Short mmCIF file of C-alpha atoms (C1' of nucleotides) in Angstrom, two decimals:
data_model
loop_
_atom_site.label_atom_id
_atom_site.label_comp_id
_atom_site.label_asym_id
_atom_site.label_seq_id
_atom_site.Cartn_x
_atom_site.Cartn_y
_atom_site.Cartn_z
CA MET A 1 -47.96 -67.87 -92.38
CA ALA A 2 -49.55 -67.25 -95.53
CA ARG A 3 -52.59 -65.78 -97.72
CA ARG A 4 -54.72 -64.04 -95.18
CA TYR A 5 -57.26 -62.04 -97.59
CA ASP A 6 -58.34 -59.35 -95.01
CA HIS A 7 -58.06 -56.86 -97.56
CA SER A 8 -57.47 -56.93 -101.26
CA ARG A 9 -54.99 -55.43 -103.28
CA GLU A 10 -56.53 -52.00 -103.87
CA GLU A 11 -57.65 -51.70 -100.15
CA ILE A 12 -53.97 -52.56 -99.08
CA GLN A 13 -52.41 -49.46 -101.53
CA GLN A 14 -55.51 -47.37 -99.98
CA LEU A 15 -54.74 -47.94 -96.47
CA THR A 16 -50.82 -47.70 -96.84
CA LEU A 17 -51.52 -43.83 -98.71
CA GLU A 18 -54.25 -43.04 -95.35
CA LYS A 19 -51.06 -44.10 -92.88
CA VAL A 20 -48.31 -42.71 -94.59
CA SER A 21 -50.54 -39.33 -94.81
CA GLU A 22 -50.98 -39.54 -90.85
CA ILE A 23 -47.41 -40.03 -90.27
CA LEU A 24 -46.32 -36.95 -92.44
CA LYS A 25 -48.88 -35.23 -90.71
CA THR A 26 -46.42 -35.08 -87.67
CA GLU A 27 -42.85 -36.47 -88.77
CA SER A 28 -40.62 -35.32 -91.17
CA VAL A 29 -39.68 -37.62 -94.66
CA HIS A 30 -36.65 -38.57 -93.08
CA SER A 31 -37.91 -40.15 -90.09
CA LEU A 32 -40.18 -42.39 -92.70
CA SER A 33 -39.27 -45.92 -93.21
CA LEU A 34 -40.82 -49.02 -95.40
CA ARG A 35 -40.24 -51.36 -91.72
CA LYS A 36 -42.66 -48.25 -90.00
CA ILE A 37 -44.90 -48.00 -92.56
CA ALA A 38 -45.50 -51.82 -92.80
CA LYS A 39 -46.18 -51.89 -88.63
CA VAL A 40 -48.61 -49.08 -88.91
CA VAL A 41 -50.44 -50.75 -91.63
CA GLY A 42 -50.14 -54.20 -90.18
CA TYR A 43 -48.76 -55.73 -93.11
CA THR A 44 -44.98 -56.88 -93.38
CA PRO A 45 -42.30 -55.10 -95.47
CA ALA A 46 -42.50 -57.72 -98.15
CA THR A 47 -46.29 -57.19 -98.96
CA LEU A 48 -45.92 -53.53 -99.30
CA ILE A 49 -42.93 -54.48 -101.82
CA ASN A 50 -45.07 -56.69 -103.54
CA ILE A 51 -47.67 -54.44 -103.95
CA PHE A 52 -45.47 -51.10 -104.71
CA GLY A 53 -42.67 -52.96 -106.42
CA ASN A 54 -40.30 -51.42 -104.29
CA TYR A 55 -40.14 -48.52 -101.47
CA SER A 56 -39.41 -45.78 -104.18
CA GLY A 57 -42.90 -47.13 -105.40
CA LEU A 58 -44.34 -46.24 -102.66
CA LEU A 59 -43.55 -43.22 -102.20
CA LEU A 60 -43.91 -42.52 -105.91
CA ALA A 61 -47.76 -43.38 -105.01
CA VAL A 62 -47.48 -40.93 -102.24
CA ASN A 63 -46.50 -38.14 -104.31
CA ALA A 64 -49.13 -38.95 -107.38
CA GLU A 65 -51.93 -38.39 -104.30
CA SER A 66 -50.08 -35.26 -103.44
CA LEU A 67 -49.86 -34.48 -106.87
CA ASP A 68 -53.50 -34.40 -107.65
CA GLU A 69 -54.32 -32.89 -104.50
CA LEU A 70 -52.45 -29.98 -105.61
CA HIS A 71 -54.12 -29.79 -109.02
CA GLU A 72 -57.36 -30.01 -107.66
CA LEU A 73 -56.37 -27.29 -105.45
CA SER A 74 -55.40 -25.34 -108.69
CA ILE A 75 -58.23 -25.74 -110.54
CA THR A 76 -60.80 -24.29 -107.76
CA ALA A 77 -58.36 -21.48 -107.22
CA LEU A 78 -58.33 -20.78 -111.00
CA ALA A 79 -62.17 -20.72 -111.10
CA SER A 80 -62.18 -18.43 -108.23
CA GLU A 81 -60.91 -15.55 -110.25
CA ALA A 82 -61.62 -14.03 -113.59
CA ASN A 83 -58.45 -11.96 -114.26
CA ALA A 84 -55.78 -14.05 -115.48
CA LEU A 85 -52.99 -11.95 -113.99
CA LYS A 86 -54.85 -13.13 -110.19
CA LYS A 87 -55.47 -16.51 -111.40
CA LEU A 88 -51.45 -16.49 -111.39
CA HIS A 89 -51.16 -15.31 -108.27
CA ALA A 90 -53.91 -17.60 -106.66
CA LEU A 91 -51.50 -20.72 -108.44
CA ALA A 92 -48.90 -19.32 -106.68
CA ASN A 93 -50.30 -18.80 -103.49
CA VAL A 94 -52.05 -22.52 -103.77
CA TYR A 95 -48.43 -24.10 -104.41
CA LEU A 96 -47.36 -21.53 -101.15
CA SER A 97 -50.00 -22.55 -99.02
CA TYR A 98 -49.91 -26.42 -99.69
CA ALA A 99 -46.08 -26.17 -99.26
CA CYS A 100 -46.76 -24.35 -95.58
CA GLU A 101 -49.50 -26.46 -94.39
CA HIS A 102 -48.71 -30.00 -95.62
CA THR A 103 -44.87 -29.30 -95.33
CA HIS A 104 -43.68 -32.97 -94.98
CA ARG A 105 -46.09 -34.43 -97.88
CA TRP A 106 -44.78 -31.30 -100.02
CA GLN A 107 -41.13 -32.00 -99.43
CA LEU A 108 -41.63 -35.35 -99.95
CA ILE A 109 -42.18 -34.67 -103.77
CA PHE A 110 -39.25 -32.96 -104.32
CA ASP A 111 -37.05 -35.31 -101.77
CA HIS A 112 -37.72 -38.41 -103.75
CA ARG A 113 -34.89 -39.77 -106.24
CA MET A 114 -35.51 -42.74 -108.52
CA PRO A 115 -33.45 -45.46 -107.77
CA GLU A 116 -30.24 -45.70 -110.43
CA GLY A 117 -31.28 -46.79 -113.66
CA GLU A 118 -35.17 -46.47 -113.09
CA GLU A 119 -36.88 -43.65 -115.14
CA VAL A 120 -39.89 -41.23 -113.90
CA PRO A 121 -42.76 -43.29 -114.85
CA HIS A 122 -44.77 -41.28 -117.62
CA TRP A 123 -47.78 -40.95 -115.27
CA HIS A 124 -45.88 -39.03 -112.64
CA GLN A 125 -44.10 -36.68 -115.24
CA GLN A 126 -47.71 -36.44 -116.88
CA ARG A 127 -48.81 -34.91 -113.56
CA ILE A 128 -45.93 -32.33 -113.33
CA ASP A 129 -46.42 -31.12 -116.85
CA LEU A 130 -50.48 -30.78 -115.94
CA MET A 131 -49.45 -28.21 -113.15
CA PHE A 132 -46.85 -26.65 -115.77
CA SER A 133 -49.74 -26.33 -118.33
CA LEU A 134 -51.82 -24.37 -115.66
CA LEU A 135 -49.17 -21.55 -115.44
CA ASP A 136 -48.50 -21.79 -118.94
CA GLY A 137 -52.41 -21.00 -119.74
CA CYS A 138 -52.61 -18.18 -117.69
CA LEU A 139 -49.40 -16.67 -119.49
CA GLN A 140 -51.10 -17.44 -122.73
CA ILE A 141 -54.29 -14.97 -121.84
CA ILE A 142 -51.84 -12.36 -120.22
CA ALA A 143 -49.42 -11.97 -123.50
CA PRO A 144 -51.20 -13.61 -126.13
CA GLU A 145 -48.18 -12.27 -128.59
CA LYS A 146 -45.71 -13.97 -127.21
CA SER A 147 -44.28 -16.94 -128.92
CA SER A 148 -44.93 -20.45 -127.10
CA SER A 149 -40.96 -20.56 -126.49
CA GLU A 150 -41.09 -17.13 -124.91
CA ARG A 151 -43.89 -18.34 -122.74
CA GLU A 152 -41.74 -21.48 -121.77
CA THR A 153 -39.02 -19.31 -120.57
CA ALA A 154 -41.44 -17.26 -118.35
CA THR A 155 -43.04 -20.40 -116.76
CA ARG A 156 -39.69 -21.78 -115.70
CA VAL A 157 -38.87 -18.67 -114.55
CA LEU A 158 -41.50 -17.91 -112.35
CA TRP A 159 -41.76 -21.74 -111.49
CA ALA A 160 -38.39 -21.89 -110.40
CA GLY A 161 -38.64 -18.54 -108.28
CA VAL A 162 -42.37 -19.68 -106.63
CA HIS A 163 -40.50 -23.19 -105.80
CA GLY A 164 -37.33 -21.65 -104.43
CA ILE A 165 -39.77 -19.52 -102.34
CA CYS A 166 -41.29 -22.15 -100.72
CA LEU A 167 -38.33 -24.06 -100.18
CA LEU A 168 -37.03 -21.09 -98.13
CA ALA A 169 -40.66 -20.73 -96.21
CA THR A 170 -40.76 -24.68 -95.66
CA GLU A 171 -37.14 -24.57 -93.99
CA ASP A 172 -38.36 -21.83 -92.11
CA LYS A 173 -34.90 -19.42 -93.64
CA LEU A 174 -37.76 -16.48 -93.69
CA PHE A 175 -37.13 -14.22 -90.67
CA SER A 176 -41.10 -13.51 -89.60
CA LYS A 177 -44.22 -15.76 -90.49
CA ALA A 178 -42.97 -18.02 -93.15
CA HIS A 179 -46.35 -18.27 -95.08
CA ALA A 180 -47.04 -14.22 -94.81
CA SER A 181 -43.64 -13.34 -95.75
CA GLY A 182 -43.70 -15.97 -98.11
CA GLU A 183 -46.61 -14.72 -100.25
CA MET A 184 -45.11 -11.38 -99.95
CA LEU A 185 -41.64 -12.41 -101.85
CA ILE A 186 -44.49 -14.16 -104.70
CA GLN A 187 -46.11 -10.89 -105.15
CA SER A 188 -42.99 -9.18 -105.55
CA LEU A 189 -41.73 -11.63 -108.57
CA ILE A 190 -44.85 -11.77 -109.99
CA ASP A 191 -45.60 -8.32 -110.17
CA ASN A 192 -42.39 -7.08 -110.90
CA TYR A 193 -41.41 -9.85 -113.36
CA LEU A 194 -44.13 -9.57 -115.40
CA ASN A 195 -44.84 -5.99 -115.29
CA SER A 196 -41.58 -5.75 -117.58
CA TRP A 197 -41.93 -8.99 -119.35
CA CYS A 198 -45.31 -7.87 -121.22
CA MET B 1 -4.66 -52.52 -83.20
CA ALA B 2 -4.16 -49.16 -82.06
CA ARG B 3 -2.75 -45.90 -82.27
CA ARG B 4 -1.07 -45.82 -85.83
CA TYR B 5 -0.28 -42.09 -85.85
CA ASP B 6 0.19 -42.42 -89.71
CA HIS B 7 -1.56 -39.24 -89.92
CA SER B 8 -2.21 -35.82 -87.75
CA ARG B 9 -5.93 -35.24 -87.03
CA GLU B 10 -5.57 -32.37 -89.61
CA GLU B 11 -3.98 -34.46 -92.33
CA ILE B 12 -6.70 -37.24 -91.98
CA GLN B 13 -9.75 -34.50 -91.78
CA GLN B 14 -7.53 -33.02 -95.07
CA LEU B 15 -7.53 -36.80 -96.59
CA THR B 16 -10.82 -37.29 -96.08
CA LEU B 17 -12.01 -33.77 -97.72
CA GLU B 18 -9.96 -34.61 -100.72
CA LYS B 19 -11.22 -38.24 -100.96
CA VAL B 20 -14.86 -37.12 -101.21
CA SER B 21 -14.27 -34.51 -103.19
CA GLU B 22 -12.72 -37.26 -106.07
CA ILE B 23 -15.95 -39.69 -105.45
CA LEU B 24 -18.68 -36.88 -105.98
CA LYS B 25 -16.67 -35.85 -109.21
CA THR B 26 -18.44 -39.21 -110.64
CA GLU B 27 -20.84 -40.65 -108.08
CA SER B 28 -24.05 -38.87 -106.72
CA VAL B 29 -24.47 -37.86 -103.27
CA HIS B 30 -26.96 -41.03 -102.29
CA SER B 31 -24.53 -43.23 -103.49
CA LEU B 32 -21.94 -41.76 -100.65
CA SER B 33 -21.54 -43.62 -97.25
CA LEU B 34 -19.51 -43.24 -94.50
CA ARG B 35 -18.12 -46.49 -94.49
CA LYS B 36 -17.35 -46.21 -98.38
CA ILE B 37 -15.64 -43.14 -97.63
CA ALA B 38 -13.83 -44.54 -94.66
CA LYS B 39 -12.62 -47.41 -97.02
CA VAL B 40 -11.12 -44.77 -99.60
CA VAL B 41 -9.34 -42.54 -96.89
CA GLY B 42 -7.51 -46.08 -95.31
CA TYR B 43 -9.16 -45.48 -91.88
CA THR B 44 -12.08 -47.03 -89.87
CA PRO B 45 -15.50 -45.23 -89.77
CA ALA B 46 -15.09 -45.08 -85.80
CA THR B 47 -11.88 -43.08 -86.88
CA LEU B 48 -13.71 -40.73 -88.94
CA ILE B 49 -16.97 -40.39 -86.44
CA ASN B 50 -14.22 -39.46 -84.06
CA ILE B 51 -12.53 -36.49 -85.90
CA PHE B 52 -15.85 -35.21 -87.52
CA GLY B 53 -18.26 -36.21 -84.75
CA ASN B 54 -20.59 -37.74 -87.02
CA TYR B 55 -21.28 -38.41 -90.23
CA SER B 56 -23.28 -35.21 -90.77
CA GLY B 57 -20.17 -33.31 -89.48
CA LEU B 58 -18.15 -34.99 -92.13
CA LEU B 59 -20.67 -34.02 -94.76
CA LEU B 60 -21.15 -30.44 -93.07
CA ALA B 61 -17.29 -30.05 -93.75
CA VAL B 62 -17.08 -31.06 -97.00
CA ASN B 63 -20.34 -28.16 -97.62
CA ALA B 64 -17.82 -25.35 -95.53
CA GLU B 65 -14.99 -26.12 -98.34
CA SER B 66 -17.82 -26.00 -101.28
CA LEU B 67 -19.19 -22.67 -99.95
CA ASP B 68 -15.44 -21.41 -99.30
CA GLU B 69 -14.86 -21.94 -103.21
CA LEU B 70 -18.29 -20.46 -104.03
CA HIS B 71 -17.44 -17.52 -102.12
CA GLU B 72 -13.72 -16.94 -103.61
CA LEU B 73 -15.21 -17.59 -106.77
CA SER B 74 -17.94 -15.08 -106.39
CA ILE B 75 -15.29 -12.58 -105.33
CA THR B 76 -12.77 -12.75 -108.56
CA ALA B 77 -16.56 -12.51 -110.83
CA LEU B 78 -17.53 -9.49 -109.02
CA ALA B 79 -14.12 -8.21 -109.44
CA SER B 80 -14.00 -8.65 -113.08
CA GLU B 81 -17.17 -6.41 -113.35
CA ALA B 82 -17.53 -2.80 -113.18
CA ASN B 83 -20.91 -2.55 -113.41
CA ALA B 84 -23.19 -3.24 -110.39
CA LEU B 85 -25.91 -4.78 -112.60
CA LYS B 86 -23.41 -6.82 -114.37
CA LYS B 87 -22.01 -8.02 -111.01
CA LEU B 88 -25.15 -9.30 -109.97
CA HIS B 89 -25.52 -11.39 -113.35
CA ALA B 90 -21.72 -12.46 -112.71
CA LEU B 91 -22.80 -13.59 -109.09
CA ALA B 92 -25.67 -15.67 -110.55
CA ASN B 93 -23.85 -17.29 -113.47
CA VAL B 94 -20.85 -18.33 -110.86
CA TYR B 95 -23.73 -20.03 -108.76
CA LEU B 96 -25.06 -21.61 -111.95
CA SER B 97 -21.65 -22.82 -113.43
CA TYR B 98 -20.79 -24.36 -109.66
CA ALA B 99 -24.27 -25.98 -109.78
CA CYS B 100 -23.61 -27.40 -113.48
CA GLU B 101 -19.71 -28.17 -113.08
CA HIS B 102 -19.88 -29.57 -109.58
CA THR B 103 -23.10 -30.91 -109.52
CA HIS B 104 -22.85 -33.41 -106.81
CA ARG B 105 -21.00 -30.93 -104.64
CA TRP B 106 -23.36 -28.64 -105.36
CA GLN B 107 -26.60 -30.69 -104.50
CA LEU B 108 -24.72 -32.16 -101.38
CA ILE B 109 -25.10 -28.48 -100.06
CA PHE B 110 -28.64 -28.39 -100.14
CA ASP B 111 -29.65 -32.40 -99.55
CA HIS B 112 -28.17 -32.43 -96.06
CA ARG B 113 -30.09 -31.92 -93.28
CA MET B 114 -29.12 -31.46 -89.44
CA PRO B 115 -29.82 -34.60 -86.99
CA GLU B 116 -32.90 -34.60 -85.34
CA GLY B 117 -32.54 -31.90 -82.73
CA GLU B 118 -28.96 -30.62 -83.80
CA GLU B 119 -28.82 -26.42 -85.07
CA VAL B 120 -26.78 -25.39 -87.96
CA PRO B 121 -23.58 -24.76 -86.61
CA HIS B 122 -23.04 -20.61 -86.58
CA TRP B 123 -19.74 -21.14 -88.68
CA HIS B 124 -21.73 -22.81 -91.59
CA GLN B 125 -24.77 -19.91 -91.42
CA GLN B 126 -22.34 -17.42 -91.38
CA ARG B 127 -20.53 -18.41 -95.04
CA ILE B 128 -24.59 -18.60 -96.20
CA ASP B 129 -25.10 -15.32 -94.73
CA LEU B 130 -21.84 -14.12 -96.51
CA MET B 131 -22.95 -15.48 -99.64
CA PHE B 132 -26.64 -13.17 -99.53
CA SER B 133 -24.62 -10.41 -98.34
CA LEU B 134 -22.68 -10.16 -101.78
CA LEU B 135 -26.41 -10.22 -103.42
CA ASP B 136 -27.59 -7.55 -101.20
CA GLY B 137 -24.20 -5.28 -101.65
CA CYS B 138 -25.02 -5.16 -105.57
CA LEU B 139 -28.41 -4.18 -105.14
CA GLN B 140 -27.34 -1.79 -102.53
CA ILE B 141 -25.33 -0.31 -105.26
CA ILE B 142 -28.01 -0.50 -108.04
CA ALA B 143 -30.47 0.62 -105.81
CA PRO B 144 -29.29 3.28 -103.24
CA GLU B 145 -32.77 4.93 -102.32
CA LYS B 146 -34.31 1.42 -101.43
CA SER B 147 -34.89 0.88 -97.77
CA SER B 148 -33.02 -2.30 -96.25
CA SER B 149 -36.00 -4.25 -96.06
CA GLU B 150 -37.09 -3.52 -99.50
CA ARG B 151 -33.45 -4.62 -100.38
CA GLU B 152 -33.92 -7.78 -98.28
CA THR B 153 -37.07 -8.94 -100.21
CA ALA B 154 -35.60 -8.54 -103.60
CA THR B 155 -32.35 -10.31 -102.60
CA ARG B 156 -34.48 -13.10 -101.34
CA VAL B 157 -36.65 -13.37 -104.40
CA LEU B 158 -33.63 -13.07 -106.63
CA TRP B 159 -31.89 -15.64 -104.70
CA ALA B 160 -34.83 -18.34 -104.65
CA GLY B 161 -35.32 -17.54 -108.72
CA VAL B 162 -31.70 -18.81 -108.98
CA HIS B 163 -31.57 -21.38 -106.80
CA GLY B 164 -34.70 -22.85 -108.51
CA ILE B 165 -33.36 -22.47 -111.92
CA CYS B 166 -30.23 -24.34 -110.69
CA LEU B 167 -32.59 -26.92 -109.35
CA LEU B 168 -34.12 -27.47 -112.78
CA ALA B 169 -30.75 -27.27 -114.56
CA THR B 170 -29.22 -30.03 -112.23
CA GLU B 171 -32.02 -32.22 -112.72
CA ASP B 172 -31.64 -31.50 -116.57
CA LYS B 173 -35.35 -30.53 -116.02
CA LEU B 174 -34.17 -28.48 -119.07
CA PHE B 175 -34.93 -29.50 -122.21
CA SER B 176 -31.77 -28.23 -124.10
CA LYS B 177 -28.41 -27.95 -122.89
CA ALA B 178 -28.70 -27.19 -119.08
CA HIS B 179 -26.39 -24.44 -118.75
CA ALA B 180 -26.91 -22.64 -121.53
CA SER B 181 -30.63 -22.49 -121.03
CA GLY B 182 -29.89 -21.65 -117.30
CA GLU B 183 -28.10 -18.51 -118.44
CA MET B 184 -30.95 -17.30 -120.51
CA LEU B 185 -33.71 -18.09 -117.68
CA ILE B 186 -31.24 -16.17 -115.30
CA GLN B 187 -30.63 -13.37 -117.37
CA SER B 188 -34.30 -13.09 -117.69
CA LEU B 189 -35.68 -13.43 -114.25
CA ILE B 190 -32.82 -10.76 -113.39
CA ASP B 191 -33.38 -8.26 -116.16
CA ASN B 192 -37.28 -8.45 -116.36
CA TYR B 193 -37.30 -8.46 -111.92
CA LEU B 194 -35.01 -5.73 -111.94
CA ASN B 195 -36.20 -3.60 -114.56
CA SER B 196 -39.40 -3.10 -112.74
CA TRP B 197 -37.95 -3.16 -109.37
CA CYS B 198 -36.23 -0.12 -109.39
"C1'" DT C 1 14.48 -43.20 -67.39
"C1'" DA C 2 10.70 -46.07 -65.70
"C1'" DT C 3 5.87 -45.73 -64.77
"C1'" DT C 4 1.25 -43.59 -65.60
"C1'" DT C 5 -2.11 -41.03 -68.00
"C1'" DT C 6 -4.11 -39.87 -72.17
"C1'" DA C 7 -5.98 -40.65 -76.21
"C1'" DA C 8 -6.00 -42.81 -81.30
"C1'" DT C 9 -7.18 -46.65 -83.39
"C1'" DT C 10 -9.77 -50.58 -84.22
"C1'" DA C 11 -13.15 -55.11 -84.36
"C1'" DA C 12 -17.04 -56.14 -83.02
"C1'" DA C 13 -21.61 -55.35 -81.38
"C1'" DC C 14 -25.83 -52.65 -82.07
"C1'" DA C 15 -30.02 -51.12 -84.09
"C1'" DC C 16 -31.71 -49.63 -87.91
"C1'" DT C 17 -32.32 -49.86 -93.42
"C1'" DG C 18 -35.04 -51.91 -98.41
"C1'" DT C 19 -34.56 -56.13 -100.60
"C1'" DT C 20 -34.85 -61.77 -101.64
"C1'" DT C 21 -35.51 -66.10 -100.96
"C1'" DA C 22 -37.96 -69.90 -99.42
"C1'" DA C 23 -41.80 -71.83 -97.65
"C1'" DT C 24 -47.02 -71.87 -96.17
"C1'" DT C 25 -51.44 -71.92 -97.36
"C1'" DA C 26 -55.60 -70.02 -98.95
"C1'" DA C 27 -58.23 -69.27 -103.07
"C1'" DA C 28 -58.75 -69.68 -108.06
"C1'" DA C 29 -58.77 -72.92 -112.02
"C1'" DT C 30 -58.94 -77.27 -113.73
"C1'" DA D 1 -61.17 -83.26 -105.72
"C1'" DT D 2 -56.95 -82.06 -107.43
"C1'" DT D 3 -54.04 -78.85 -109.42
"C1'" DT D 4 -52.39 -74.43 -110.16
"C1'" DT D 5 -51.63 -69.71 -108.73
"C1'" DA D 6 -50.51 -66.15 -105.90
"C1'" DA D 7 -50.67 -63.93 -101.03
"C1'" DT D 8 -48.64 -63.42 -97.40
"C1'" DT D 9 -44.67 -64.00 -94.11
"C1'" DA D 10 -40.06 -65.02 -91.15
"C1'" DA D 11 -35.67 -65.20 -91.98
"C1'" DA D 12 -31.85 -64.31 -94.37
"C1'" DC D 13 -28.63 -60.88 -96.48
"C1'" DA D 14 -26.37 -57.03 -97.52
"C1'" DG D 15 -25.96 -52.65 -96.53
"C1'" DT D 16 -26.10 -48.11 -93.21
"C1'" DG D 17 -24.31 -44.99 -89.25
"C1'" DT D 18 -22.85 -44.96 -83.93
"C1'" DT D 19 -21.40 -47.50 -79.59
"C1'" DT D 20 -18.53 -49.59 -76.87
"C1'" DA D 21 -14.52 -52.39 -75.24
"C1'" DA D 22 -10.09 -53.15 -75.86
"C1'" DT D 23 -5.27 -52.37 -77.73
"C1'" DT D 24 -1.42 -49.85 -77.86
"C1'" DA D 25 1.20 -46.22 -79.13
"C1'" DA D 26 2.64 -41.17 -77.42
"C1'" DA D 27 2.99 -37.64 -73.99
"C1'" DA D 28 3.05 -36.74 -69.35
"C1'" DT D 29 4.84 -37.49 -64.62
"C1'" DA D 30 7.60 -39.29 -60.84
#
DNA sequence: TATTTTAATTAAACACTGTTTAATTAAAAT
DNA sequence: ATTTTAATTAAACAGTGTTTAATTAAAATA
């Protein structure tokens, strides 16, 4: 068989992202496969490869959507707080909430590895840089006297800490309810670190 | 063919761990496979499954060895410092050094996931708990007035932070030389966090 | 010592995986 | 109306971890 034209390229792409989203609501990253996705989308694996280049490209497209979601949530969280320190807390809690509520989507972002030899696409790196820049923006208001390299250090320390806490939370390595105690850890990290830093 | 008896069960296990070690010196976690390992060991995949239960069990055995290495390095690092704060720094730097120098082994510890339904073996969890307890021991000396739940929070924050920094370092997300700037981030994290915490 | 039982080892099959190839055919361009 | 282009698929390919059945050497038993 050949050329159906039930959907345009863009429609198949959109349809795929929706179906993967649905799967990730209940199933883990490791139970995902190109063939399984192709089946629920209603096209063959080869068609999805034709559209996304390869399986890695498909997952990357899912992750781009996730990062866009995270970015939008971050923007509204920032707008809802006046104080720069509170903005920073809000940012970290958006990150934790996303990790806890969309655990499999969140894990996919960091579980994904480029195939040997391929570079991370610039549009993907841009999305990550954008998230970092929001953090940096808060620190710029909190400590305007600091140099940009000092701020860069603090940004990375805070991101690493929050990310590590989210890893513990999503992997249920936190005794009590993951989200609640995750929030506590984040509060402790940010308050204590910044209290001394500036 | 059947029953060779070139090696005992223990010898094959030991041989396997050695060969995997060698492979991980140059190749990444994702290029590893049971069949590839079996080939270099000189036995068939089914033999390795007979010994380790399944592929996951084989990787778990590699990780147990890695955690033992990390533990031993930690013990000697602790012994080489008198001051409790310096001990803590030493501990964190052992972790970073191991991540940078044995990157693939280190990544395998955290990339590995139990198969659906199987629980983390207690002997593996014990090894992880042991590492956490070393950290907790330092904090106990640094801040004996704190409650054990307060210390638990600090332990987790510090571990999460150091782990996140190591992730950045091993994935070359750190502009300059990974190890050097990783050390800087860890210093910033520990000094600032503890400076405010106690 | 001869015989039975046990278990180590393997080849082959199984059910998957992502990707490539070649063929089909509908749509677009000429 | 004809040619070109490209969407789509089935099938093949090379790989994965695991299971099964057969072989056979070693250990246990008689």
